[in-house]
Every structure is written in C-alpha cells, then in structure tokens.
CSV table of C-alpha atoms in Angstrom, one decimal:
chain,number,residue,atom,x,y,z
A,25,MET,CA,-0.9,28.0,173.0
A,26,TRP,CA,-4.4,27.2,174.6
A,27,LYS,CA,-4.4,27.7,171.1
A,28,ASP,CA,-2.5,25.4,169.3
A,29,MET,CA,-3.7,23.0,170.9
A,30,GLU,CA,-6.8,23.6,170.0
A,31,GLU,CA,-6.6,23.8,166.5
A,32,CYS,CA,-4.3,20.3,166.5
A,33,GLN,CA,-8.0,19.4,168.4
A,34,ASN,CA,-9.2,20.6,165.7
A,35,LYS,CA,-7.0,18.8,163.4
A,36,LEU,CA,-8.0,15.3,164.5
A,37,SER,CA,-11.8,15.8,164.8
A,38,LEU,CA,-11.8,16.1,161.0
A,39,ILE,CA,-9.5,13.4,160.1
A,40,GLY,CA,-11.6,10.3,159.5
A,41,THR,CA,-11.9,6.5,159.4
A,42,GLU,CA,-10.3,6.4,156.5
A,43,THR,CA,-8.0,8.3,156.9
A,44,LEU,CA,-6.6,6.8,160.1
A,45,THR,CA,-6.4,3.5,158.2
A,46,ASP,CA,-4.3,4.6,156.0
A,47,SER,CA,-1.5,7.0,157.9
A,48,ASN,CA,-1.3,5.6,161.1
A,49,ALA,CA,2.1,7.6,161.6
A,50,GLN,CA,0.3,10.8,160.5
A,51,LEU,CA,-1.6,10.2,163.6
A,52,SER,CA,0.6,9.1,165.6
A,53,LEU,CA,2.6,12.4,165.3
A,54,LEU,CA,-0.9,14.3,166.0
A,55,ILE,CA,-1.7,13.0,169.5
A,56,MET,CA,2.3,13.3,170.3
A,57,GLN,CA,2.6,16.5,169.6
A,58,VAL,CA,-0.9,17.2,172.0
A,59,LYS,CA,0.1,15.5,175.1
A,60,CYS,CA,3.3,17.9,174.6
A,61,LEU,CA,1.1,20.6,174.6
A,62,THR,CA,-1.4,19.5,177.3
A,63,ALA,CA,2.0,19.1,179.8
A,64,GLU,CA,3.9,22.8,178.6
A,65,LEU,CA,-0.3,24.0,179.3
A,66,SER,CA,-0.4,22.8,182.4
A,67,GLN,CA,3.6,24.1,183.5
A,68,TRP,CA,2.5,27.6,182.5
A,69,GLN,CA,0.1,27.3,184.9
A,70,LYS,CA,1.5,25.9,188.0
A,71,LYS,CA,3.9,29.0,187.9
A,72,THR,CA,4.7,31.9,189.8
A,73,PRO,CA,5.4,35.0,188.6
A,74,GLU,CA,8.5,36.1,189.8
A,75,THR,CA,8.8,39.3,191.0
A,76,ILE,CA,11.7,41.3,189.5
A,77,PRO,CA,13.6,43.1,192.9
A,78,LEU,CA,14.2,47.2,192.6
A,79,THR,CA,18.0,46.7,192.9
A,80,GLU,CA,19.1,50.2,190.5
A,81,ASP,CA,20.2,48.7,187.9
A,82,VAL,CA,15.7,48.2,187.6
A,83,LEU,CA,15.0,51.9,189.6
A,84,ILE,CA,17.4,53.6,186.8
A,85,THR,CA,16.3,51.4,184.1
A,86,LEU,CA,12.7,52.9,185.5
A,87,GLY,CA,13.4,56.4,186.2
A,88,LYS,CA,14.7,56.6,182.4
A,89,GLU,CA,11.2,54.9,181.0
A,90,GLU,CA,9.6,57.5,183.7
A,91,PHE,CA,12.0,60.3,182.2
A,92,GLN,CA,11.2,59.1,178.6
A,93,LYS,CA,6.8,58.7,178.7
A,94,LEU,CA,7.5,62.7,180.7
A,95,ARG,CA,9.3,64.1,177.7
A,96,GLN,CA,6.8,62.4,175.6
A,97,ASP,CA,5.1,63.8,177.8
A,98,LEU,CA,6.4,67.3,177.9
A,99,GLU,CA,6.4,67.1,173.7
A,100,MET,CA,3.2,66.6,174.1
A,101,VAL,CA,2.1,69.9,176.0
A,102,LEU,CA,4.7,71.6,174.5
A,103,SER,CA,2.7,70.6,170.9
A,104,THR,CA,-0.8,71.4,171.1
A,105,LYS,CA,1.2,75.1,173.1
A,106,GLU,CA,3.0,75.2,169.7
A,107,SER,CA,0.4,75.2,168.0
A,108,LYS,CA,-2.4,77.4,170.3
A,109,ASN,CA,0.1,80.0,169.7
A,110,GLU,CA,-0.1,79.4,166.6
A,111,LYS,CA,-3.2,79.4,165.5
A,112,LEU,CA,-3.4,83.2,168.9
A,113,LYS,CA,-0.6,84.4,166.3
A,114,GLU,CA,-3.4,84.3,162.7
A,115,ASP,CA,-5.8,85.6,165.5
A,116,LEU,CA,-3.4,88.8,166.3
A,117,GLU,CA,-3.0,88.5,162.2
A,118,ARG,CA,-6.1,88.1,161.3
A,119,GLU,CA,-7.3,91.3,164.3
A,120,GLN,CA,-4.3,93.9,162.6
A,121,ARG,CA,-5.5,93.2,159.6
A,122,TRP,CA,-8.9,95.1,160.8
A,123,LEU,CA,-7.3,97.6,162.4
A,124,ASP,CA,-5.4,99.2,159.3
A,125,GLU,CA,-9.1,98.3,157.4
A,126,GLN,CA,-11.3,100.2,160.2
A,127,GLN,CA,-7.5,102.9,160.3
A,128,GLN,CA,-8.5,103.3,156.3
A,129,ILE,CA,-12.1,103.0,156.7
A,130,MET,CA,-11.6,106.6,159.5
A,131,GLU,CA,-8.9,107.7,157.2
A,132,SER,CA,-11.4,107.9,154.3
A,133,LEU,CA,-14.4,109.6,156.6
A,134,ASN,CA,-11.9,112.7,157.7
A,135,VAL,CA,-11.5,113.6,153.5
A,136,LEU,CA,-15.0,113.1,153.8
A,137,HIS,CA,-15.3,115.3,156.0
A,138,SER,CA,-13.1,117.6,155.3
A,139,GLU,CA,-14.3,117.9,152.3
A,140,LEU,CA,-18.3,117.5,152.5
A,141,LYS,CA,-16.8,120.6,155.7
A,142,ASN,CA,-15.3,123.1,152.6
A,143,LYS,CA,-18.3,122.5,150.7
A,144,VAL,CA,-20.6,123.8,153.3
A,145,GLU,CA,-18.4,126.4,154.5
A,146,THR,CA,-18.1,127.5,150.2
A,147,PHE,CA,-21.6,126.5,149.9
A,148,SER,CA,-22.5,129.3,152.5
A,149,GLU,CA,-19.6,131.8,152.1
A,150,SER,CA,-21.6,131.9,148.3
A,151,ARG,CA,-24.7,132.1,150.0
A,152,ILE,CA,-23.7,135.3,152.0
A,153,PHE,CA,-21.5,136.8,149.5
A,154,ASN,CA,-25.3,136.3,146.7
A,155,GLU,CA,-27.2,138.9,149.9
A,156,LEU,CA,-24.8,140.8,150.1
A,157,LYS,CA,-25.6,141.4,146.7
A,158,THR,CA,-29.1,141.0,146.3
A,159,LYS,CA,-29.6,143.3,149.0
A,160,MET,CA,-26.9,146.3,147.4
A,161,LEU,CA,-28.9,146.2,144.0
A,162,ASN,CA,-32.4,147.0,146.1
A,163,ILE,CA,-29.9,150.4,148.4
A,164,LYS,CA,-29.1,151.2,143.9
A,165,GLU,CA,-32.4,150.8,143.1
A,166,TYR,CA,-34.0,152.6,145.6
A,167,LYS,CA,-30.8,155.4,145.5
A,168,GLU,CA,-31.8,155.2,142.5
A,169,LYS,CA,-35.6,155.2,142.9
A,170,LEU,CA,-34.5,158.5,146.1
A,171,LEU,CA,-33.1,160.5,143.5
A,172,SER,CA,-35.0,160.1,140.7
A,173,THR,CA,-37.9,160.7,143.2
A,174,LEU,CA,-35.6,164.0,145.1
A,175,GLY,CA,-35.4,165.5,141.1
A,176,GLU,CA,-38.7,165.5,140.2
A,177,PHE,CA,-40.0,166.9,144.4
A,178,LEU,CA,-36.9,169.9,143.2
A,179,GLU,CA,-38.0,170.2,140.0
A,180,ASP,CA,-41.6,170.6,140.9
A,181,HIS,CA,-41.3,173.0,143.3
A,182,PHE,CA,-37.5,174.6,143.1
A,183,PRO,CA,-37.4,176.4,139.9
A,184,LEU,CA,-34.9,178.3,137.8
A,185,PRO,CA,-36.2,181.7,139.0
A,186,ASP,CA,-37.2,182.3,134.7
A,187,ARG,CA,-38.8,179.0,134.1
A,188,SER,CA,-42.0,180.4,134.4
A,189,VAL,CA,-40.8,183.4,132.3
A,190,LYS,CA,-39.5,181.4,129.2
A,191,LYS,CA,-42.4,179.9,129.2
A,192,LYS,CA,-44.6,183.1,128.6
A,193,LYS,CA,-43.0,184.8,126.7
A,194,LYS,CA,-40.0,182.7,123.9
A,195,ASN,CA,-38.5,186.4,123.1
A,196,ILE,CA,-36.8,187.6,126.5
A,197,GLN,CA,-33.0,187.2,125.9
A,198,GLU,CA,-31.3,184.8,127.7
A,199,SER,CA,-28.7,185.7,130.1
A,200,SER,CA,-25.4,185.8,129.5
A,201,VAL,CA,-25.6,183.0,133.2
A,202,ASN,CA,-26.9,180.0,133.6
A,203,LEU,CA,-27.7,179.2,136.3
A,204,ILE,CA,-28.2,175.8,137.7
A,205,THR,CA,-30.6,173.4,139.4
A,206,LEU,CA,-31.2,172.9,142.6
A,207,HIS,CA,-30.9,169.7,142.0
A,208,GLU,CA,-26.9,169.8,140.3
A,209,MET,CA,-26.6,171.6,143.0
A,210,LEU,CA,-26.8,168.9,146.0
A,211,GLU,CA,-25.5,166.9,143.4
A,212,ILE,CA,-22.3,169.2,143.1
A,213,LEU,CA,-21.7,169.1,147.0
A,214,ILE,CA,-22.9,165.3,147.4
A,215,ASN,CA,-20.1,163.9,145.0
A,216,ARG,CA,-17.8,166.6,146.4
A,217,LEU,CA,-19.1,164.9,150.3
A,218,PHE,CA,-18.1,161.7,149.3
A,219,ASP,CA,-15.5,161.6,146.2
A,220,VAL,CA,-12.8,164.2,148.4
A,221,PRO,CA,-14.4,164.0,151.4
A,222,HIS,CA,-11.0,166.0,153.4
A,223,ASP,CA,-11.7,168.5,151.1
A,224,PRO,CA,-15.9,167.9,150.1
A,225,TYR,CA,-16.0,172.6,150.1
A,226,VAL,CA,-17.0,173.5,147.6
A,227,LYS,CA,-16.6,177.1,145.7
A,228,ILE,CA,-19.9,179.3,144.6
A,229,SER,CA,-19.8,180.6,141.8
A,230,ASP,CA,-22.3,182.0,139.7
A,231,SER,CA,-24.1,178.8,138.9
A,232,PHE,CA,-25.7,179.3,141.8
A,233,TRP,CA,-28.7,181.6,141.9
A,234,PRO,CA,-28.3,183.1,146.1
A,235,PRO,CA,-31.4,182.4,146.7
A,236,TYR,CA,-31.4,178.7,146.8
A,237,VAL,CA,-27.3,178.5,148.5
A,238,GLU,CA,-28.9,180.4,151.4
A,239,LEU,CA,-32.4,177.8,151.7
A,240,LEU,CA,-29.8,175.1,152.3
A,241,LEU,CA,-27.7,176.9,155.0
A,242,ARG,CA,-31.0,178.4,156.8
A,243,ASN,CA,-32.0,174.6,157.1
A,244,GLY,CA,-28.6,173.2,158.1
A,245,ILE,CA,-28.3,171.0,155.2
A,246,ALA,CA,-25.0,172.7,154.1
A,247,LEU,CA,-22.2,174.6,155.4
A,248,ARG,CA,-20.1,177.5,155.1
A,249,HIS,CA,-16.4,177.2,155.2
A,250,PRO,CA,-15.3,178.6,158.8
A,251,GLU,CA,-12.3,180.9,157.2
A,252,ASP,CA,-13.8,181.0,153.3
A,253,PRO,CA,-17.2,182.3,152.8
A,254,THR,CA,-17.4,181.7,149.6
A,255,ARG,CA,-16.8,178.0,149.7
A,256,ILE,CA,-19.5,175.8,151.5
A,257,ARG,CA,-20.1,171.5,151.0
A,258,LEU,CA,-22.6,169.5,152.3
A,259,GLU,CA,-24.0,168.3,155.8
A,260,ALA,CA,-22.6,165.1,156.3
A,261,PHE,CA,-26.1,163.4,157.1
A,262,HIS,CA,-24.1,160.0,157.6
A,263,GLN,CA,-22.0,160.2,159.6
C-alpha cells in the first residue's frame, strides 16, 4: 500500500501546471486515491496482529506441517545415503576389478615362475649330463692310454719266447701252436670278467704260455678254479 501511494505521488509530481488546468477531473481522482491509500495505511498501522489459538485443528495442522517437514528432511537424508551407497558400490566394483587384475597378474607370474623353474632344472640336468659325458670321455681316453701303455710295456718286457730267436734265425720252422702274448692273455681274462661276471673263468688253452700263466697266478693277478685247475680267472680288483 505504501508503495502504491508513492507511485501516486510520483505521478502528481510529474504532472505540470498546464495539465492541472486542462484536466481537473483527473487531478481530483488522483487526490482521492492518495487520501484512500493514506487512510488505509493508517488503519493497518494501528491494527495489532491476532494470536492464533492452539486448538486441536491448529495442532493437527501444525503437526502435519512438522511431519511434512520431517518427511522432507528424511527424504533428503535418504537421498544422501543412497548417493553415498551408490558411490560406495562404485568404489567396491572398482576395487573388485583391481583385485581381479592383480589375481590375473599373479597367475601370469606363477606360470612364468614355473616355466623359468623348469628351464633352470632342464639347464641343470643338461649341464650335469654334459659334465658326466665329458668325464666318461676323459675316462675312456685315460683307459685307452693305460691299455696302450700297458701293451707297450708288456710287449717290451714280456715278449713271446721265440720272438728274439726268430729275428736272428728266420729259417727256423715255426711251431704248430701259435702262442699269444701276455697282453692278449690279460685282454681275454678282462673281457671274460666283465662280459660273463657270473662265470669269469677261462680255459687254459695251448696258446697260453705256461710260464706267463704261472706268473699271473704267483703274483695274485689270476686265480685257479677251486675244482678245475685248468681254468683260471682274473682277480676282481674293481670290487
């Protein structure tokens, strides 16, 4: 109301002297409106507000308002909790994906570890096999060297009984029996011992020169059969 009265006053101030002389009716109307608004404003200023009685209807109305307000608050809290739950759900899904990725990585690492372990074991087995193969070759070479040295030693120091005579007298008639060297005798005994270990005895044939047989028996290199003196065997030095 006060605002309307101010607008009327502004209109009156804007109207000049010439307008008043021309339209007295309009001026009178504006003056009446100002008076009415002033009187109504004065009445509102003198009037005191009435207190609302706390009746049952009022309390029910107020209770409904409080309930409505409480409901709105609860709905707001529920909406906030749902938003938090949604965020927690997203976080849980993200952590689950991260856990799945870590498990896949762990499985891949376990597979790689197993492969590397097998490679290491294979490498170790192959290395051991190569080392054993090298040792066997070395032993074989050493054995051949020993046999060669033994053959040379026996040929030089234990020749056949008629070899020197044959060199001097080439026209002497050879014996009907071909004697074998001590080296050949030892080879026969050794091969028999390793090829037939359950029966290592060898029959003394006419090609065995008796002095060499006696030499082997006296020095413990060979042994006679306990029941058959015509059979001898090599002493098992390797056992």
